Amino acid sequence: MDKQEYREFLEEIKRGYEAEDYEKVVSYADEIELGKIKEPRVLEMISDSYFKTGDYETARNVLVRAQGRNSTSRNIAYKLSDL
């Protein structure tokens, strides 16, 4: 996946999240290796989508990955404790 495809992929995730189409976000997230996503905010969106679709274990795993990218975020720590 080149940079342009990656950007388009992230934009689709963001659009789906803003439209509250969580199934769409989860389907996009299943297509890509989450280790390639560098933005903690996008990982939070993906985790929230998994949470809203009922896949709590995957939501927790994605949040742990997001916390590794940004360990100072109180929002991520709160969401992890909430899960």
PDB file of N, CA, C and O in Angstrom:
ATOM      1  N   MET A   1       0.856  -1.175   0.000  1.00  0.00           N
ATOM      2  CA  MET A   1       0.000   0.000   0.000  1.00  0.00           C
ATOM      3  C   MET A   1       0.899   1.234   0.000  1.00  0.00           C
ATOM      4  O   MET A   1       1.734   1.402   0.870  1.00  0.00           O
ATOM      5  N   ASP A   2       0.704   2.086  -1.002  1.00  0.00           N
ATOM      6  CA  ASP A   2       1.520   3.292  -1.070  1.00  0.00           C
ATOM      7  C   ASP A   2       0.886   4.406  -0.224  1.00  0.00           C
ATOM      8  O   ASP A   2      -0.179   4.224   0.362  1.00  0.00           O
ATOM      9  N   LYS A   3       1.559   5.531  -0.175  1.00  0.00           N
ATOM     10  CA  LYS A   3       1.116   6.621   0.701  1.00  0.00           C
ATOM     11  C   LYS A   3      -0.258   7.166   0.323  1.00  0.00           C
ATOM     12  O   LYS A   3      -1.064   7.485   1.192  1.00  0.00           O
ATOM     13  N   GLN A   4      -0.521   7.283  -0.963  1.00  0.00           N
ATOM     14  CA  GLN A   4      -1.809   7.820  -1.405  1.00  0.00           C
ATOM     15  C   GLN A   4      -2.952   6.888  -1.014  1.00  0.00           C
ATOM     16  O   GLN A   4      -3.985   7.337  -0.531  1.00  0.00           O
ATOM     17  N   GLU A   5      -2.770   5.598  -1.208  1.00  0.00           N
ATOM     18  CA  GLU A   5      -3.787   4.631  -0.813  1.00  0.00           C
ATOM     19  C   GLU A   5      -4.004   4.669   0.696  1.00  0.00           C
ATOM     20  O   GLU A   5      -5.137   4.561   1.170  1.00  0.00           O
ATOM     21  N   TYR A   6      -2.917   4.805   1.435  1.00  0.00           N
ATOM     22  CA  TYR A   6      -2.993   4.880   2.895  1.00  0.00           C
ATOM     23  C   TYR A   6      -3.805   6.095   3.335  1.00  0.00           C
ATOM     24  O   TYR A   6      -4.666   5.996   4.209  1.00  0.00           O
ATOM     25  N   ARG A   7      -3.546   7.247   2.724  1.00  0.00           N
ATOM     26  CA  ARG A   7      -4.299   8.461   3.067  1.00  0.00           C
ATOM     27  C   ARG A   7      -5.782   8.304   2.763  1.00  0.00           C
ATOM     28  O   ARG A   7      -6.632   8.703   3.552  1.00  0.00           O
ATOM     29  N   GLU A   8      -6.092   7.742   1.602  1.00  0.00           N
ATOM     30  CA  GLU A   8      -7.488   7.521   1.231  1.00  0.00           C
ATOM     31  C   GLU A   8      -8.168   6.552   2.197  1.00  0.00           C
ATOM     32  O   GLU A   8      -9.328   6.741   2.569  1.00  0.00           O
ATOM     33  N   PHE A   9      -7.426   5.542   2.600  1.00  0.00           N
ATOM     34  CA  PHE A   9      -7.936   4.561   3.548  1.00  0.00           C
ATOM     35  C   PHE A   9      -8.276   5.227   4.888  1.00  0.00           C
ATOM     36  O   PHE A   9      -9.350   5.011   5.456  1.00  0.00           O
ATOM     37  N   LEU A  10      -7.378   6.072   5.375  1.00  0.00           N
ATOM     38  CA  LEU A  10      -7.621   6.775   6.637  1.00  0.00           C
ATOM     39  C   LEU A  10      -8.791   7.742   6.516  1.00  0.00           C
ATOM     40  O   LEU A  10      -9.582   7.889   7.457  1.00  0.00           O
ATOM     41  N   GLU A  11      -8.927   8.387   5.364  1.00  0.00           N
ATOM     42  CA  GLU A  11     -10.052   9.298   5.157  1.00  0.00           C
ATOM     43  C   GLU A  11     -11.380   8.542   5.183  1.00  0.00           C
ATOM     44  O   GLU A  11     -12.370   9.040   5.719  1.00  0.00           O
ATOM     45  N   GLU A  12     -11.405   7.344   4.614  1.00  0.00           N
ATOM     46  CA  GLU A  12     -12.622   6.532   4.648  1.00  0.00           C
ATOM     47  C   GLU A  12     -12.975   6.143   6.084  1.00  0.00           C
ATOM     48  O   GLU A  12     -14.145   6.152   6.467  1.00  0.00           O
ATOM     49  N   ILE A  13     -11.969   5.817   6.874  1.00  0.00           N
ATOM     50  CA  ILE A  13     -12.214   5.487   8.287  1.00  0.00           C
ATOM     51  C   ILE A  13     -12.778   6.702   9.009  1.00  0.00           C
ATOM     52  O   ILE A  13     -13.759   6.604   9.752  1.00  0.00           O
ATOM     53  N   LYS A  14     -12.192   7.861   8.783  1.00  0.00           N
ATOM     54  CA  LYS A  14     -12.660   9.083   9.450  1.00  0.00           C
ATOM     55  C   LYS A  14     -14.080   9.443   9.023  1.00  0.00           C
ATOM     56  O   LYS A  14     -14.904   9.813   9.856  1.00  0.00           O
ATOM     57  N   ARG A  15     -14.374   9.320   7.725  1.00  0.00           N
ATOM     58  CA  ARG A  15     -15.733   9.620   7.247  1.00  0.00           C
ATOM     59  C   ARG A  15     -16.758   8.661   7.843  1.00  0.00           C
ATOM     60  O   ARG A  15     -17.840   9.074   8.244  1.00  0.00           O
ATOM     61  N   GLY A  16     -16.419   7.397   7.888  1.00  0.00           N
ATOM     62  CA  GLY A  16     -17.327   6.410   8.467  1.00  0.00           C
ATOM     63  C   GLY A  16     -17.577   6.655   9.936  1.00  0.00           C
ATOM     64  O   GLY A  16     -18.697   6.524  10.431  1.00  0.00           O
ATOM     65  N   TYR A  17     -16.535   7.052  10.661  1.00  0.00           N
ATOM     66  CA  TYR A  17     -16.678   7.322  12.086  1.00  0.00           C
ATOM     67  C   TYR A  17     -17.553   8.554  12.325  1.00  0.00           C
ATOM     68  O   TYR A  17     -18.411   8.551  13.200  1.00  0.00           O
ATOM     69  N   GLU A  18     -17.330   9.591  11.542  1.00  0.00           N
ATOM     70  CA  GLU A  18     -18.127  10.811  11.690  1.00  0.00           C
ATOM     71  C   GLU A  18     -19.588  10.574  11.337  1.00  0.00           C
ATOM     72  O   GLU A  18     -20.480  11.197  11.908  1.00  0.00           O
ATOM     73  N   ALA A  19     -19.847   9.654  10.406  1.00  0.00           N
ATOM     74  CA  ALA A  19     -21.220   9.329  10.014  1.00  0.00           C
ATOM     75  C   ALA A  19     -21.843   8.287  10.937  1.00  0.00           C
ATOM     76  O   ALA A  19     -22.975   7.862  10.725  1.00  0.00           O
ATOM     77  N   GLU A  20     -21.093   7.872  11.944  1.00  0.00           N
ATOM     78  CA  GLU A  20     -21.517   6.856  12.917  1.00  0.00           C
ATOM     79  C   GLU A  20     -21.855   5.530  12.242  1.00  0.00           C
ATOM     80  O   GLU A  20     -22.736   4.803  12.669  1.00  0.00           O
ATOM     81  N   ASP A  21     -21.129   5.214  11.184  1.00  0.00           N
ATOM     82  CA  ASP A  21     -21.254   3.932  10.488  1.00  0.00           C
ATOM     83  C   ASP A  21     -20.118   3.033  10.983  1.00  0.00           C
ATOM     84  O   ASP A  21     -19.117   2.833  10.309  1.00  0.00           O
ATOM     85  N   TYR A  22     -20.294   2.490  12.184  1.00  0.00           N
ATOM     86  CA  TYR A  22     -19.238   1.761  12.861  1.00  0.00           C
ATOM     87  C   TYR A  22     -18.922   0.433  12.184  1.00  0.00           C
ATOM     88  O   TYR A  22     -17.781  -0.014  12.203  1.00  0.00           O
ATOM     89  N   GLU A  23     -19.907  -0.186  11.568  1.00  0.00           N
ATOM     90  CA  GLU A  23     -19.668  -1.432  10.838  1.00  0.00           C
ATOM     91  C   GLU A  23     -18.705  -1.193   9.673  1.00  0.00           C
ATOM     92  O   GLU A  23     -17.839  -2.021   9.395  1.00  0.00           O
ATOM     93  N   LYS A  24     -18.853  -0.059   9.010  1.00  0.00           N
ATOM     94  CA  LYS A  24     -17.978   0.288   7.894  1.00  0.00           C
ATOM     95  C   LYS A  24     -16.550   0.491   8.387  1.00  0.00           C
ATOM     96  O   LYS A  24     -15.597   0.011   7.774  1.00  0.00           O
ATOM     97  N   VAL A  25     -16.397   1.174   9.512  1.00  0.00           N
ATOM     98  CA  VAL A  25     -15.066   1.421  10.075  1.00  0.00           C
ATOM     99  C   VAL A  25     -14.411   0.098  10.449  1.00  0.00           C
ATOM    100  O   VAL A  25     -13.226  -0.122  10.177  1.00  0.00           O
ATOM    101  N   VAL A  26     -15.173  -0.792  11.069  1.00  0.00           N
ATOM    102  CA  VAL A  26     -14.630  -2.091  11.459  1.00  0.00           C
ATOM    103  C   VAL A  26     -14.219  -2.895  10.227  1.00  0.00           C
ATOM    104  O   VAL A  26     -13.167  -3.547  10.227  1.00  0.00           O
ATOM    105  N   SER A  27     -15.011  -2.841   9.182  1.00  0.00           N
ATOM    106  CA  SER A  27     -14.654  -3.584   7.968  1.00  0.00           C
ATOM    107  C   SER A  27     -13.370  -3.035   7.347  1.00  0.00           C
ATOM    108  O   SER A  27     -12.529  -3.802   6.871  1.00  0.00           O
ATOM    109  N   TYR A  28     -13.189  -1.715   7.364  1.00  0.00           N
ATOM    110  CA  TYR A  28     -11.946  -1.124   6.872  1.00  0.00           C
ATOM    111  C   TYR A  28     -10.781  -1.495   7.780  1.00  0.00           C
ATOM    112  O   TYR A  28      -9.682  -1.779   7.303  1.00  0.00           O
ATOM    113  N   ALA A  29     -10.992  -1.491   9.072  1.00  0.00           N
ATOM    114  CA  ALA A  29      -9.920  -1.811  10.012  1.00  0.00           C
ATOM    115  C   ALA A  29      -9.486  -3.266   9.883  1.00  0.00           C
ATOM    116  O   ALA A  29      -8.316  -3.587  10.092  1.00  0.00           O
ATOM    117  N   ASP A  30     -10.415  -4.136   9.526  1.00  0.00           N
ATOM    118  CA  ASP A  30     -10.067  -5.544   9.346  1.00  0.00           C
ATOM    119  C   ASP A  30      -9.201  -5.758   8.111  1.00  0.00           C
ATOM    120  O   ASP A  30      -8.482  -6.749   8.023  1.00  0.00           O
ATOM    121  N   GLU A  31      -9.257  -4.832   7.171  1.00  0.00           N
ATOM    122  CA  GLU A  31      -8.496  -4.965   5.931  1.00  0.00           C
ATOM    123  C   GLU A  31      -7.028  -4.592   6.075  1.00  0.00           C
ATOM    124  O   GLU A  31      -6.206  -5.037   5.280  1.00  0.00           O
ATOM    125  N   ILE A  32      -6.693  -3.770   7.053  1.00  0.00           N
ATOM    126  CA  ILE A  32      -5.327  -3.265   7.172  1.00  0.00           C
ATOM    127  C   ILE A  32      -4.693  -3.793   8.454  1.00  0.00           C
ATOM    128  O   ILE A  32      -5.371  -4.069   9.442  1.00  0.00           O
ATOM    129  N   GLU A  33      -3.398  -3.911   8.422  1.00  0.00           N
ATOM    130  CA  GLU A  33      -2.663  -4.270   9.625  1.00  0.00           C
ATOM    131  C   GLU A  33      -2.580  -3.026  10.504  1.00  0.00           C
ATOM    132  O   GLU A  33      -2.128  -1.961  10.069  1.00  0.00           O
ATOM    133  N   LEU A  34      -3.054  -3.133  11.736  1.00  0.00           N
ATOM    134  CA  LEU A  34      -3.140  -1.962  12.604  1.00  0.00           C
ATOM    135  C   LEU A  34      -1.767  -1.410  12.982  1.00  0.00           C
ATOM    136  O   LEU A  34      -1.642  -0.254  13.371  1.00  0.00           O
ATOM    137  N   GLY A  35      -0.728  -2.199  12.839  1.00  0.00           N
ATOM    138  CA  GLY A  35       0.621  -1.718  13.123  1.00  0.00           C
ATOM    139  C   GLY A  35       1.082  -0.652  12.144  1.00  0.00           C
ATOM    140  O   GLY A  35       1.995   0.113  12.439  1.00  0.00           O
ATOM    141  N   LYS A  36       0.439  -0.584  10.990  1.00  0.00           N
ATOM    142  CA  LYS A  36       0.805   0.421   9.995  1.00  0.00           C
ATOM    143  C   LYS A  36       0.209   1.786  10.305  1.00  0.00           C
ATOM    144  O   LYS A  36       0.666   2.792   9.787  1.00  0.00           O
ATOM    145  N   ILE A  37      -0.814   1.828  11.138  1.00  0.00           N
ATOM    146  CA  ILE A  37      -1.461   3.102  11.462  1.00  0.00           C
ATOM    147  C   ILE A  37      -0.667   3.792  12.554  1.00  0.00           C
ATOM    148  O   ILE A  37      -0.490   3.254  13.643  1.00  0.00           O
ATOM    149  N   LYS A  38      -0.198   4.975  12.260  1.00  0.00           N
ATOM    150  CA  LYS A  38       0.680   5.686  13.181  1.00  0.00           C
ATOM    151  C   LYS A  38      -0.051   6.733  14.029  1.00  0.00           C
ATOM    152  O   LYS A  38       0.455   7.170  15.037  1.00  0.00           O
ATOM    153  N   GLU A  39      -1.235   7.135  13.612  1.00  0.00           N
ATOM    154  CA  GLU A  39      -1.961   8.198  14.303  1.00  0.00           C
ATOM    155  C   GLU A  39      -2.790   7.624  15.452  1.00  0.00           C
ATOM    156  O   GLU A  39      -3.706   6.839  15.224  1.00  0.00           O
ATOM    157  N   PRO A  40      -2.510   8.033  16.690  1.00  0.00           N
ATOM    158  CA  PRO A  40      -3.272   7.513  17.827  1.00  0.00           C
ATOM    159  C   PRO A  40      -4.756   7.844  17.754  1.00  0.00           C
ATOM    160  O   PRO A  40      -5.593   7.054  18.183  1.00  0.00           O
ATOM    161  N   ARG A  41      -5.109   8.986  17.195  1.00  0.00           N
ATOM    162  CA  ARG A  41      -6.522   9.369  17.108  1.00  0.00           C
ATOM    163  C   ARG A  41      -7.294   8.415  16.204  1.00  0.00           C
ATOM    164  O   ARG A  41      -8.444   8.063  16.495  1.00  0.00           O
ATOM    165  N   VAL A  42      -6.701   7.999  15.117  1.00  0.00           N
ATOM    166  CA  VAL A  42      -7.360   7.050  14.212  1.00  0.00           C
ATOM    167  C   VAL A  42      -7.522   5.707  14.925  1.00  0.00           C
ATOM    168  O   VAL A  42      -8.561   5.055  14.807  1.00  0.00           O
ATOM    169  N   LEU A  43      -6.509   5.301  15.680  1.00  0.00           N
ATOM    170  CA  LEU A  43      -6.623   4.068  16.445  1.00  0.00           C
ATOM    171  C   LEU A  43      -7.737   4.162  17.488  1.00  0.00           C
ATOM    172  O   LEU A  43      -8.453   3.192  17.736  1.00  0.00           O
ATOM    173  N   GLU A  44      -7.907   5.347  18.080  1.00  0.00           N
ATOM    174  CA  GLU A  44      -9.022   5.547  19.022  1.00  0.00           C
ATOM    175  C   GLU A  44     -10.365   5.398  18.312  1.00  0.00           C
ATOM    176  O   GLU A  44     -11.294   4.803  18.861  1.00  0.00           O
ATOM    177  N   MET A  45     -10.468   5.955  17.110  1.00  0.00           N
ATOM    178  CA  MET A  45     -11.715   5.836  16.345  1.00  0.00           C
ATOM    179  C   MET A  45     -12.021   4.373  16.045  1.00  0.00           C
ATOM    180  O   MET A  45     -13.168   3.933  16.172  1.00  0.00           O
ATOM    181  N   ILE A  46     -11.010   3.637  15.656  1.00  0.00           N
ATOM    182  CA  ILE A  46     -11.190   2.223  15.352  1.00  0.00           C
ATOM    183  C   ILE A  46     -11.602   1.467  16.610  1.00  0.00           C
ATOM    184  O   ILE A  46     -12.511   0.640  16.585  1.00  0.00           O
ATOM    185  N   SER A  47     -10.963   1.770  17.722  1.00  0.00           N
ATOM    186  CA  SER A  47     -11.304   1.115  18.985  1.00  0.00           C
ATOM    187  C   SER A  47     -12.743   1.423  19.393  1.00  0.00           C
ATOM    188  O   SER A  47     -13.479   0.519  19.819  1.00  0.00           O
ATOM    189  N   ASP A  48     -13.142   2.666  19.266  1.00  0.00           N
ATOM    190  CA  ASP A  48     -14.525   3.042  19.591  1.00  0.00           C
ATOM    191  C   ASP A  48     -15.514   2.282  18.712  1.00  0.00           C
ATOM    192  O   ASP A  48     -16.579   1.865  19.171  1.00  0.00           O
ATOM    193  N   SER A  49     -15.156   2.102  17.451  1.00  0.00           N
ATOM    194  CA  SER A  49     -16.035   1.377  16.525  1.00  0.00           C
ATOM    195  C   SER A  49     -16.161  -0.087  16.928  1.00  0.00           C
ATOM    196  O   SER A  49     -17.256  -0.651  16.915  1.00  0.00           O
ATOM    197  N   TYR A  50     -15.039  -0.694  17.295  1.00  0.00           N
ATOM    198  CA  TYR A  50     -15.102  -2.075  17.779  1.00  0.00           C
ATOM    199  C   TYR A  50     -15.941  -2.158  19.052  1.00  0.00           C
ATOM    200  O   TYR A  50     -16.719  -3.086  19.231  1.00  0.00           O
ATOM    201  N   PHE A  51     -15.791  -1.182  19.931  1.00  0.00           N
ATOM    202  CA  PHE A  51     -16.556  -1.160  21.175  1.00  0.00           C
ATOM    203  C   PHE A  51     -18.057  -1.073  20.889  1.00  0.00           C
ATOM    204  O   PHE A  51     -18.856  -1.787  21.474  1.00  0.00           O
ATOM    205  N   LYS A  52     -18.420  -0.207  19.975  1.00  0.00           N
ATOM    206  CA  LYS A  52     -19.843  -0.007  19.669  1.00  0.00           C
ATOM    207  C   LYS A  52     -20.456  -1.189  18.932  1.00  0.00           C
ATOM    208  O   LYS A  52     -21.662  -1.369  18.973  1.00  0.00           O
ATOM    209  N   THR A  53     -19.614  -1.999  18.274  1.00  0.00           N
ATOM    210  CA  THR A  53     -20.134  -3.195  17.615  1.00  0.00           C
ATOM    211  C   THR A  53     -20.078  -4.417  18.523  1.00  0.00           C
ATOM    212  O   THR A  53     -20.518  -5.488  18.129  1.00  0.00           O
ATOM    213  N   GLY A  54     -19.529  -4.249  19.729  1.00  0.00           N
ATOM    214  CA  GLY A  54     -19.551  -5.322  20.720  1.00  0.00           C
ATOM    215  C   GLY A  54     -18.304  -6.180  20.784  1.00  0.00           C
ATOM    216  O   GLY A  54     -18.272  -7.155  21.522  1.00  0.00           O
ATOM    217  N   ASP A  55     -17.256  -5.851  20.055  1.00  0.00           N
ATOM    218  CA  ASP A  55     -16.008  -6.616  20.093  1.00  0.00           C
ATOM    219  C   ASP A  55     -15.051  -5.932  21.076  1.00  0.00           C
ATOM    220  O   ASP A  55     -14.152  -5.205  20.696  1.00  0.00           O
ATOM    221  N   TYR A  56     -15.263  -6.202  22.368  1.00  0.00           N
ATOM    222  CA  TYR A  56     -14.542  -5.496  23.415  1.00  0.00           C
ATOM    223  C   TYR A  56     -13.066  -5.881  23.489  1.00  0.00           C
ATOM    224  O   TYR A  56     -12.210  -5.038  23.770  1.00  0.00           O
ATOM    225  N   GLU A  57     -12.748  -7.125  23.231  1.00  0.00           N
ATOM    226  CA  GLU A  57     -11.352  -7.577  23.292  1.00  0.00           C
ATOM    227  C   GLU A  57     -10.506  -6.882  22.232  1.00  0.00           C
ATOM    228  O   GLU A  57      -9.415  -6.399  22.514  1.00  0.00           O
ATOM    229  N   THR A  58     -11.014  -6.808  21.020  1.00  0.00           N
ATOM    230  CA  THR A  58     -10.275  -6.128  19.949  1.00  0.00           C
ATOM    231  C   THR A  58     -10.191  -4.633  20.233  1.00  0.00           C
ATOM    232  O   THR A  58      -9.153  -4.016  19.979  1.00  0.00           O
ATOM    233  N   ALA A  59     -11.255  -4.056  20.792  1.00  0.00           N
ATOM    234  CA  ALA A  59     -11.238  -2.635  21.139  1.00  0.00           C
ATOM    235  C   ALA A  59     -10.135  -2.353  22.152  1.00  0.00           C
ATOM    236  O   ALA A  59      -9.396  -1.372  22.038  1.00  0.00           O
ATOM    237  N   ARG A  60      -9.985  -3.229  23.137  1.00  0.00           N
ATOM    238  CA  ARG A  60      -8.936  -3.060  24.146  1.00  0.00           C
ATOM    239  C   ARG A  60      -7.556  -3.189  23.514  1.00  0.00           C
ATOM    240  O   ARG A  60      -6.661  -2.381  23.799  1.00  0.00           O
ATOM    241  N   ASN A  61      -7.382  -4.175  22.636  1.00  0.00           N
ATOM    242  CA  ASN A  61      -6.083  -4.369  21.993  1.00  0.00           C
ATOM    243  C   ASN A  61      -5.686  -3.166  21.145  1.00  0.00           C
ATOM    244  O   ASN A  61      -4.521  -2.764  21.128  1.00  0.00           O
ATOM    245  N   VAL A  62      -6.642  -2.579  20.453  1.00  0.00           N
ATOM    246  CA  VAL A  62      -6.353  -1.398  19.630  1.00  0.00           C
ATOM    247  C   VAL A  62      -6.001  -0.208  20.523  1.00  0.00           C
ATOM    248  O   VAL A  62      -5.088   0.558  20.218  1.00  0.00           O
ATOM    249  N   LEU A  63      -6.700  -0.065  21.651  1.00  0.00           N
ATOM    250  CA  LEU A  63      -6.377   1.036  22.566  1.00  0.00           C
ATOM    251  C   LEU A  63      -4.993   0.876  23.180  1.00  0.00           C
ATOM    252  O   LEU A  63      -4.280   1.859  23.390  1.00  0.00           O
ATOM    253  N   VAL A  64      -4.603  -0.348  23.473  1.00  0.00           N
ATOM    254  CA  VAL A  64      -3.254  -0.588  24.001  1.00  0.00           C
ATOM    255  C   VAL A  64      -2.224  -0.171  22.959  1.00  0.00           C
ATOM    256  O   VAL A  64      -1.208   0.452  23.290  1.00  0.00           O
ATOM    257  N   ARG A  65      -2.500  -0.476  21.699  1.00  0.00           N
ATOM    258  CA  ARG A  65      -1.595  -0.059  20.623  1.00  0.00           C
ATOM    259  C   ARG A  65      -1.553   1.473  20.522  1.00  0.00           C
ATOM    260  O   ARG A  65      -0.498   2.072  20.337  1.00  0.00           O
ATOM    261  N   ALA A  66      -2.716   2.123  20.660  1.00  0.00           N
ATOM    262  CA  ALA A  66      -2.764   3.595  20.609  1.00  0.00           C
ATOM    263  C   ALA A  66      -2.005   4.200  21.787  1.00  0.00           C
ATOM    264  O   ALA A  66      -1.333   5.218  21.634  1.00  0.00           O
ATOM    265  N   GLN A  67      -2.103   3.576  22.942  1.00  0.00           N
ATOM    266  CA  GLN A  67      -1.384   4.089  24.099  1.00  0.00           C
ATOM    267  C   GLN A  67       0.124   3.950  23.903  1.00  0.00           C
ATOM    268  O   GLN A  67       0.887   4.802  24.356  1.00  0.00           O
ATOM    269  N   GLY A  68       0.543   2.922  23.203  1.00  0.00           N
ATOM    270  CA  GLY A  68       1.960   2.775  22.882  1.00  0.00           C
ATOM    271  C   GLY A  68       2.454   3.884  21.972  1.00  0.00           C
ATOM    272  O   GLY A  68       3.607   4.299  22.057  1.00  0.00           O
ATOM    273  N   ARG A  69       1.580   4.370  21.123  1.00  0.00           N
ATOM    274  CA  ARG A  69       1.948   5.470  20.222  1.00  0.00           C
ATOM    275  C   ARG A  69       1.947   6.821  20.941  1.00  0.00           C
ATOM    276  O   ARG A  69       2.690   7.722  20.578  1.00  0.00           O
ATOM    277  N   ASN A  70       1.060   6.975  21.935  1.00  0.00           N
ATOM    278  CA  ASN A  70       0.939   8.248  22.651  1.00  0.00           C
ATOM    279  C   ASN A  70       0.667   7.943  24.114  1.00  0.00           C
ATOM    280  O   ASN A  70      -0.479   7.933  24.554  1.00  0.00           O
ATOM    281  N   SER A  71       1.715   7.704  24.862  1.00  0.00           N
ATOM    282  CA  SER A  71       1.557   7.250  26.246  1.00  0.00           C
ATOM    283  C   SER A  71       1.130   8.361  27.204  1.00  0.00           C
ATOM    284  O   SER A  71       0.804   8.077  28.354  1.00  0.00           O
ATOM    285  N   THR A  72       1.108   9.601  26.762  1.00  0.00           N
ATOM    286  CA  THR A  72       0.744  10.691  27.658  1.00  0.00           C
ATOM    287  C   THR A  72      -0.718  11.100  27.547  1.00  0.00           C
ATOM    288  O   THR A  72      -1.150  12.005  28.240  1.00  0.00           O
ATOM    289  N   SER A  73      -1.474  10.426  26.714  1.00  0.00           N
ATOM    290  CA  SER A  73      -2.870  10.799  26.499  1.00  0.00           C
ATOM    291  C   SER A  73      -3.752  10.314  27.647  1.00  0.00           C
ATOM    292  O   SER A  73      -3.863   9.122  27.907  1.00  0.00           O
ATOM    293  N   ARG A  74      -4.379  11.257  28.324  1.00  0.00           N
ATOM    294  CA  ARG A  74      -5.305  10.897  29.400  1.00  0.00           C
ATOM    295  C   ARG A  74      -6.575  10.281  28.838  1.00  0.00           C
ATOM    296  O   ARG A  74      -7.195   9.442  29.469  1.00  0.00           O
ATOM    297  N   ASN A  75      -6.966  10.706  27.640  1.00  0.00           N
ATOM    298  CA  ASN A  75      -8.178  10.185  27.013  1.00  0.00           C
ATOM    299  C   ASN A  75      -8.055   8.684  26.751  1.00  0.00           C
ATOM    300  O   ASN A  75      -8.988   7.926  27.003  1.00  0.00           O
ATOM    301  N   ILE A  76      -6.915   8.254  26.246  1.00  0.00           N
ATOM    302  CA  ILE A  76      -6.703   6.835  25.976  1.00  0.00           C
ATOM    303  C   ILE A  76      -6.695   6.049  27.287  1.00  0.00           C
ATOM    304  O   ILE A  76      -7.292   4.981  27.382  1.00  0.00           O
ATOM    305  N   ALA A  77      -6.031   6.581  28.302  1.00  0.00           N
ATOM    306  CA  ALA A  77      -5.989   5.900  29.600  1.00  0.00           C
ATOM    307  C   ALA A  77      -7.395   5.778  30.186  1.00  0.00           C
ATOM    308  O   ALA A  77      -7.751   4.735  30.757  1.00  0.00           O
ATOM    309  N   TYR A  78      -8.199   6.805  30.048  1.00  0.00           N
ATOM    310  CA  TYR A  78      -9.571   6.753  30.547  1.00  0.00           C
ATOM    311  C   TYR A  78     -10.381   5.686  29.821  1.00  0.00           C
ATOM    312  O   TYR A  78     -11.112   4.915  30.438  1.00  0.00           O
ATOM    313  N   LYS A  79     -10.250   5.657  28.501  1.00  0.00           N
ATOM    314  CA  LYS A  79     -10.994   4.666  27.719  1.00  0.00           C
ATOM    315  C   LYS A  79     -10.565   3.245  28.060  1.00  0.00           C
ATOM    316  O   LYS A  79     -11.390   2.343  28.120  1.00  0.00           O
ATOM    317  N   LEU A  80      -9.271   3.065  28.307  1.00  0.00           N
ATOM    318  CA  LEU A  80      -8.799   1.735  28.690  1.00  0.00           C
ATOM    319  C   LEU A  80      -9.379   1.312  30.039  1.00  0.00           C
ATOM    320  O   LEU A  80      -9.792   0.166  30.211  1.00  0.00           O
ATOM    321  N   SER A  81      -9.423   2.243  30.962  1.00  0.00           N
ATOM    322  CA  SER A  81      -9.996   1.898  32.278  1.00  0.00           C
ATOM    323  C   SER A  81     -11.492   1.669  32.181  1.00  0.00           C
ATOM    324  O   SER A  81     -12.048   0.846  32.915  1.00  0.00           O
ATOM    325  N   ASP A  82     -12.155   2.347  31.261  1.00  0.00           N
ATOM    326  CA  ASP A  82     -13.575   2.176  31.056  1.00  0.00           C
ATOM    327  C   ASP A  82     -13.896   0.807  30.464  1.00  0.00           C
ATOM    328  O   ASP A  82     -14.892   0.184  30.805  1.00  0.00           O
ATOM    329  N   LEU A  83     -13.024   0.340  29.571  1.00  0.00           N
ATOM    330  CA  LEU A  83     -13.222  -0.976  28.980  1.00  0.00           C
ATOM    331  C   LEU A  83     -13.021  -2.048  30.023  1.00  0.00           C
ATOM    332  O   LEU A  83     -13.646  -3.053  30.070  1.00  0.00           O
TER     333      LEU A  83
END
